[in-house]
Short mmCIF file of C-alpha atoms in Angstrom, two decimals:
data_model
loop_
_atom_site.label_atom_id
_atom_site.label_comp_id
_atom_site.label_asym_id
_atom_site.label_seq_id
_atom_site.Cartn_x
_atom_site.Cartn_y
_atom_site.Cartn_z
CA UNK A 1 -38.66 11.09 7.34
CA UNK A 2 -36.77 8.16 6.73
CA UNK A 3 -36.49 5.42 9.35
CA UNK A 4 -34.59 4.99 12.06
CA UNK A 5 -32.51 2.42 13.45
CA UNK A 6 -29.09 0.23 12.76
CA UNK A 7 -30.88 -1.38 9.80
CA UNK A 8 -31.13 2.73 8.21
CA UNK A 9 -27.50 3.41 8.90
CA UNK A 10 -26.31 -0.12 7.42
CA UNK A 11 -28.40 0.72 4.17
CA UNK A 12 -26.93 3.87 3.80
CA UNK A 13 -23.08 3.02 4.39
CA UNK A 14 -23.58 -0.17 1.77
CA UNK A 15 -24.69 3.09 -0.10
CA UNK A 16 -21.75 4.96 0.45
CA UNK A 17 -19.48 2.44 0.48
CA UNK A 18 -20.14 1.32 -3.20
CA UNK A 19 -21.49 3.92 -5.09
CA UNK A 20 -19.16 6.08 -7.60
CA UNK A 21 -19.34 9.62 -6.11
CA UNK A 22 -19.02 11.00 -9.49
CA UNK A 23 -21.80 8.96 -11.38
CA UNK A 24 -24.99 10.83 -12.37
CA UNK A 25 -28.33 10.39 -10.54
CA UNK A 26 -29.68 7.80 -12.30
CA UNK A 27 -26.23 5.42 -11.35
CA UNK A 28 -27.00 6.78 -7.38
CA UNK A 29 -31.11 5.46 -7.96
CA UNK A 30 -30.03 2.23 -9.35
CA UNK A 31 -27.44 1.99 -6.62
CA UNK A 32 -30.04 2.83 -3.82
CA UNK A 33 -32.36 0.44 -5.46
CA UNK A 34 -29.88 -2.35 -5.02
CA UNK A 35 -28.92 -1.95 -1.85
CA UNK A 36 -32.93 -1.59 -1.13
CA UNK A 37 -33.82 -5.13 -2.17
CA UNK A 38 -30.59 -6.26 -0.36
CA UNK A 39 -32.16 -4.44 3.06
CA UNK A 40 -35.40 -5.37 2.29
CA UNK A 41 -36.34 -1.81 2.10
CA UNK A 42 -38.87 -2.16 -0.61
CA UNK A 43 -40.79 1.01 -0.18
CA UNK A 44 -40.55 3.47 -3.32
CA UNK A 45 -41.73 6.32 -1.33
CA UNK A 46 -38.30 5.71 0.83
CA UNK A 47 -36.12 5.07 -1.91
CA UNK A 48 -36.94 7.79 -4.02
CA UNK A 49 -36.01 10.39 -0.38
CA UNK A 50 -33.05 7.99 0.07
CA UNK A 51 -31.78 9.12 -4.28
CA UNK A 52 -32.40 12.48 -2.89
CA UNK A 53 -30.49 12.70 0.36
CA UNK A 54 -27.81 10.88 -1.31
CA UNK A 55 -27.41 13.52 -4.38
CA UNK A 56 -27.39 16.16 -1.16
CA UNK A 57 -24.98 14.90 0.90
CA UNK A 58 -22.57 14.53 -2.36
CA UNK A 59 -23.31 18.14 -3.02
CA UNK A 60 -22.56 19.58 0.38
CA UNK A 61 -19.46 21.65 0.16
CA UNK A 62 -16.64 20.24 3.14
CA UNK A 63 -14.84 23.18 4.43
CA UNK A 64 -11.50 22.29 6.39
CA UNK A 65 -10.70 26.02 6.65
CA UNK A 66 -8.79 26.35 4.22
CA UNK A 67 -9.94 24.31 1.39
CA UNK A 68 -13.75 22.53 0.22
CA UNK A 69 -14.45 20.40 -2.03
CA UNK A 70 -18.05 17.56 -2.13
CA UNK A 71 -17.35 14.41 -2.01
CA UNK A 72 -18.82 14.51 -5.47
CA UNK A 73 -15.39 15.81 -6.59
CA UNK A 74 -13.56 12.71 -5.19
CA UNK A 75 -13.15 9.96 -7.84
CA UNK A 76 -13.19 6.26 -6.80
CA UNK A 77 -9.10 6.40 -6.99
CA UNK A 78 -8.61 8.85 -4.64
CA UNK A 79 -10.65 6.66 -2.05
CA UNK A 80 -10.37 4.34 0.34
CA UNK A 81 -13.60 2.30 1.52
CA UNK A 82 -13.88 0.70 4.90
CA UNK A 83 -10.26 0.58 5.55
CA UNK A 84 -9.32 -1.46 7.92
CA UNK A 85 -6.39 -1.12 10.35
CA UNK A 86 -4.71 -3.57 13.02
CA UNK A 87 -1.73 -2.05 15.06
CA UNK A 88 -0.23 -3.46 18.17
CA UNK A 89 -0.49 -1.67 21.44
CA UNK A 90 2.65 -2.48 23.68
CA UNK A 91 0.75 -0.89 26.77
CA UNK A 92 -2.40 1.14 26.70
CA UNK A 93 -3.03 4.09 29.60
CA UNK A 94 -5.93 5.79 29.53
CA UNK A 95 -4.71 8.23 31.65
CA UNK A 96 -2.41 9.10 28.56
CA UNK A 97 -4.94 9.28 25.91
CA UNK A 98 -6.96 11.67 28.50
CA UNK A 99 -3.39 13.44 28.41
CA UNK A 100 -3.17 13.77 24.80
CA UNK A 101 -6.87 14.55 24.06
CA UNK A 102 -6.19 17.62 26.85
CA UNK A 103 -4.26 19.00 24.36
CA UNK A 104 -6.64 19.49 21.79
CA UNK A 105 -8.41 22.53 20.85
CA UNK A 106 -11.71 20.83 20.09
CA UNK A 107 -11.63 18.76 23.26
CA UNK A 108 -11.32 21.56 25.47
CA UNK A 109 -14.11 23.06 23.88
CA UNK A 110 -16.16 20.40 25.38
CA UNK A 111 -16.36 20.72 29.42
CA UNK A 112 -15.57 17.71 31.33
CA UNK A 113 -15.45 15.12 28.41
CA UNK A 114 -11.56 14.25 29.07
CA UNK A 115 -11.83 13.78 32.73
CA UNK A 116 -15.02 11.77 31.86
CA UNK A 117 -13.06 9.65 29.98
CA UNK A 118 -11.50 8.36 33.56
CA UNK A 119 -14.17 6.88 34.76
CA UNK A 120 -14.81 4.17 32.31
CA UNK A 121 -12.71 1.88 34.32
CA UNK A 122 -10.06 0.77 31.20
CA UNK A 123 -7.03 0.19 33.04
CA UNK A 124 -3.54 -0.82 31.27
CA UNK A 125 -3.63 -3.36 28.56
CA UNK A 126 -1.20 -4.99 25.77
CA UNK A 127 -2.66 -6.36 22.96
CA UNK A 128 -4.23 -4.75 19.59
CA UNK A 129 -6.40 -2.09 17.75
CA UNK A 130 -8.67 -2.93 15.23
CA UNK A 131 -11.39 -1.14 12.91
CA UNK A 132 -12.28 -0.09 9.88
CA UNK A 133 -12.93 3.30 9.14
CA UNK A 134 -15.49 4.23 6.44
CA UNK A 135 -13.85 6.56 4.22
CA UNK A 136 -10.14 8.04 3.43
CA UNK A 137 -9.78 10.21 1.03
CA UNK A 138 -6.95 12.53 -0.71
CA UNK A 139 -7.57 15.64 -1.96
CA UNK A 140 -5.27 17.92 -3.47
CA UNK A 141 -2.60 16.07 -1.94
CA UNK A 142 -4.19 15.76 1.47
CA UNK A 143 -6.08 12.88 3.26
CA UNK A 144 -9.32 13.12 5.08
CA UNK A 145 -10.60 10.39 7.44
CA UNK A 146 -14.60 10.94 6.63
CA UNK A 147 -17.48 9.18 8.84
CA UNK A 148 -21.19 8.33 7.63
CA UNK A 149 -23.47 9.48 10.51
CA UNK A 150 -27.19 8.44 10.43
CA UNK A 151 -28.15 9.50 14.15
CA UNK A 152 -31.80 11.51 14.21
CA UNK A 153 -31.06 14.83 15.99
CA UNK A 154 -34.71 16.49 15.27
CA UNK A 155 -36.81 17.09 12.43
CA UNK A 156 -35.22 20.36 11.32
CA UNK A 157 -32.00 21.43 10.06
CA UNK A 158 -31.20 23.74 13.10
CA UNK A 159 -31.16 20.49 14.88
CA UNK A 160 -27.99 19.81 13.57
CA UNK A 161 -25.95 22.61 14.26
CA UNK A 162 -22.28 22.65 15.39
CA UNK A 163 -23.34 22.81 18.79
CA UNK A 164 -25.96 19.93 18.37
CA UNK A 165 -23.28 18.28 16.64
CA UNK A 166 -20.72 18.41 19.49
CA UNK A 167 -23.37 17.07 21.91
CA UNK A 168 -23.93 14.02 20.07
CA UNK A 169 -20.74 13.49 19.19
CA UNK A 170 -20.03 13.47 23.60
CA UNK A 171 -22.67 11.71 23.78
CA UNK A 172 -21.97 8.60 21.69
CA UNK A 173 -17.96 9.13 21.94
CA UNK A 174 -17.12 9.90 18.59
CA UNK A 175 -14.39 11.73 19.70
CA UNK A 176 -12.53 9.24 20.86
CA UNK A 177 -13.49 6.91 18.34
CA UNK A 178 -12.29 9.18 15.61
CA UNK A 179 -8.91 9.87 17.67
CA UNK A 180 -8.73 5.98 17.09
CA UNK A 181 -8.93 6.34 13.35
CA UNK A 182 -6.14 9.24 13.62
CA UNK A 183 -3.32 7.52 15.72
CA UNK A 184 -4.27 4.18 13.00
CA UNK A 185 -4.20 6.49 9.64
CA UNK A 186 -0.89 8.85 10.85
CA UNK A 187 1.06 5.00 11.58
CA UNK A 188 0.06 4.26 7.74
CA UNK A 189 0.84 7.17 6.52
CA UNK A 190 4.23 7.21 8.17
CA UNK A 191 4.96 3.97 6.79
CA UNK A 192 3.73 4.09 3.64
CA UNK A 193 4.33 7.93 2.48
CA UNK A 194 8.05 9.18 1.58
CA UNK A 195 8.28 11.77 3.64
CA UNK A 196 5.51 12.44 5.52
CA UNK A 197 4.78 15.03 7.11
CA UNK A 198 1.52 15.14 9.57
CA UNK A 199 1.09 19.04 9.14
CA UNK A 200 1.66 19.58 5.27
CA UNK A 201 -0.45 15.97 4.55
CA UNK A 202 -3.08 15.60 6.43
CA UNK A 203 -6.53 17.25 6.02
CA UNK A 204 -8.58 16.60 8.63
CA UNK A 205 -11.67 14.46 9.76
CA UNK A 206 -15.09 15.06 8.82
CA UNK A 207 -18.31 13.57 10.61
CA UNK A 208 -20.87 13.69 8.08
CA UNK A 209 -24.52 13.57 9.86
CA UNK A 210 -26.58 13.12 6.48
CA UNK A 211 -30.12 13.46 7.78
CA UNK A 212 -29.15 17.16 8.76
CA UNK A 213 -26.88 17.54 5.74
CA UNK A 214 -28.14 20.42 2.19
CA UNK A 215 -25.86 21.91 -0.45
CA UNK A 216 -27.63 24.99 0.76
CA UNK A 217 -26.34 25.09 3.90
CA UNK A 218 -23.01 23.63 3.71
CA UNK A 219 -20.80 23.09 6.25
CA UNK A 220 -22.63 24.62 8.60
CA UNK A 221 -25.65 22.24 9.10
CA UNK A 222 -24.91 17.87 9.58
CA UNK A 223 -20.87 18.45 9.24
CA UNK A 224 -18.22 18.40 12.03
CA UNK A 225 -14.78 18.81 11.08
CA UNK A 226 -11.64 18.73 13.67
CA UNK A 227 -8.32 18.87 12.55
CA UNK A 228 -5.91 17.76 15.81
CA UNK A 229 -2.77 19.70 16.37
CA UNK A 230 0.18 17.62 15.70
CA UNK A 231 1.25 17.68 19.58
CA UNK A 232 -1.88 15.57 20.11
CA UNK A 233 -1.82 13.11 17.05
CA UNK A 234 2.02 12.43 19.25
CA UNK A 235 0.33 12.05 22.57
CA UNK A 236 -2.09 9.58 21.14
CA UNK A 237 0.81 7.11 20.07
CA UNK A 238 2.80 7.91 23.35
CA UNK A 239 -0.51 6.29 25.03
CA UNK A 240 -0.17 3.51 23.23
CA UNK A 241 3.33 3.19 23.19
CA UNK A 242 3.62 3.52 19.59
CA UNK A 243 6.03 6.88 19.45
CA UNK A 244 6.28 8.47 16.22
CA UNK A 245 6.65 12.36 15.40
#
């Protein structure tokens, strides 16, 4: 019942973006309430479903498939907020990121989006990649790029199933935009972890759609997770030129 638009989604990722995971209800009201003036969002009716769907989505168990947690378990120093990246790109091929995405498990999954990908006329360019991706989290010793979703799939939870989910996600390219946030996170990691190693520290990526998103229903309802095999994560920086194992 809340409304829709970019000025919804901005309100909630101020939300998200600055309120302590771990505080109590009343710190998540007085949060929402803040951000409400700030939006101009002034209705109390709205604010008080805003509090709740908040207090949900932090209470929504995140299954990787081997591990969950909420996000209610992560504390404020185990998180990264709108991190930003900016990486050079030597010489971008789309016909190599179609390559690399191929190779995924999840893509595949999803007829015709690679070849798709083709036909939106980017041809080879040098230059750079920025962003900023809304969360990054570690949890037991793994990170997790995470992704604030407001898009309206329906009015009922069943509307945001894993198969709704994957449509929407084709739809609006969120695939490749989170394949973006992967090739950007792996180069940090690889710089900045002794060590690292793709397969025994990184988690996974989870697209959180919060309008379809209950602690009863878990991961099953408003959450996609994808977890690219190492092969692809490769790919990726082969298509930009940016090789690293």
């Amino acid at each position: 019942g809340f409304p829709k638009g970019a000025a919804a989604g901005e309100f909630f990722h101020s939300i998200f973006e600055t309120l302590d995971f771990t505080a109590s209800e009343d710190a998540v009201e007085d949060c929402v309430n803040a951000h409400a003036n700030a939006a101009g969002l002034n209705d109390p009716i709205m604010n008080a479903i805003a509090v709740k769907s908040v207090c949900q989505v932090l209470s929504t168990r995140l299954d990787d498939g081997k591990n969950s947690f909420c996000l209610k378990d992560i504390s404020l120093k185990k998180r990264f907020s709108e991190m930003q990246f900016f990486f050079p790109i030597n010489s971008f091929s789309m016909q190599a990121l179609v390559k690399a995405l191929e190779h995924s498990r999840t893509i595949r999954n999803i007829p015709g989006y690679a070849e798709g990908l083709l036909r939106a006329g980017a041809g080879r360019f040098s230059g750079f990649m920025k962003g900023f991706i809304d969360l990054v989290i570690i949890h037991r010793k793994k990170w997790y790029i995470v992704d604030y979703k407001t898009n309206f799939l329906g009015n009922t939870y069943d509307r945001y199933s894993v198969k709704a989910l994957n449509h929407s996600m084709a739809e609006h390219h969120y695939f490749l935009q989170y394949h973006f946030y992967l090739a950007a996170l792996h180069r940090y990691l690889g710089l900045r972890l002794e060590n690292y190693d793709y397969n025994r520290d990184f988690g996974g990526i989870f697209y959180l759609f919060i309008r379809g998103m209950h602690p009863d229903l878990g991961s099953g309802h408003g959450v996609f997770f994808d977890r690219p095999e190492k092969k692809v994560v490769h790919l990726l920086s082969e298509s930009f030129n940016q090789c690293r194992d």
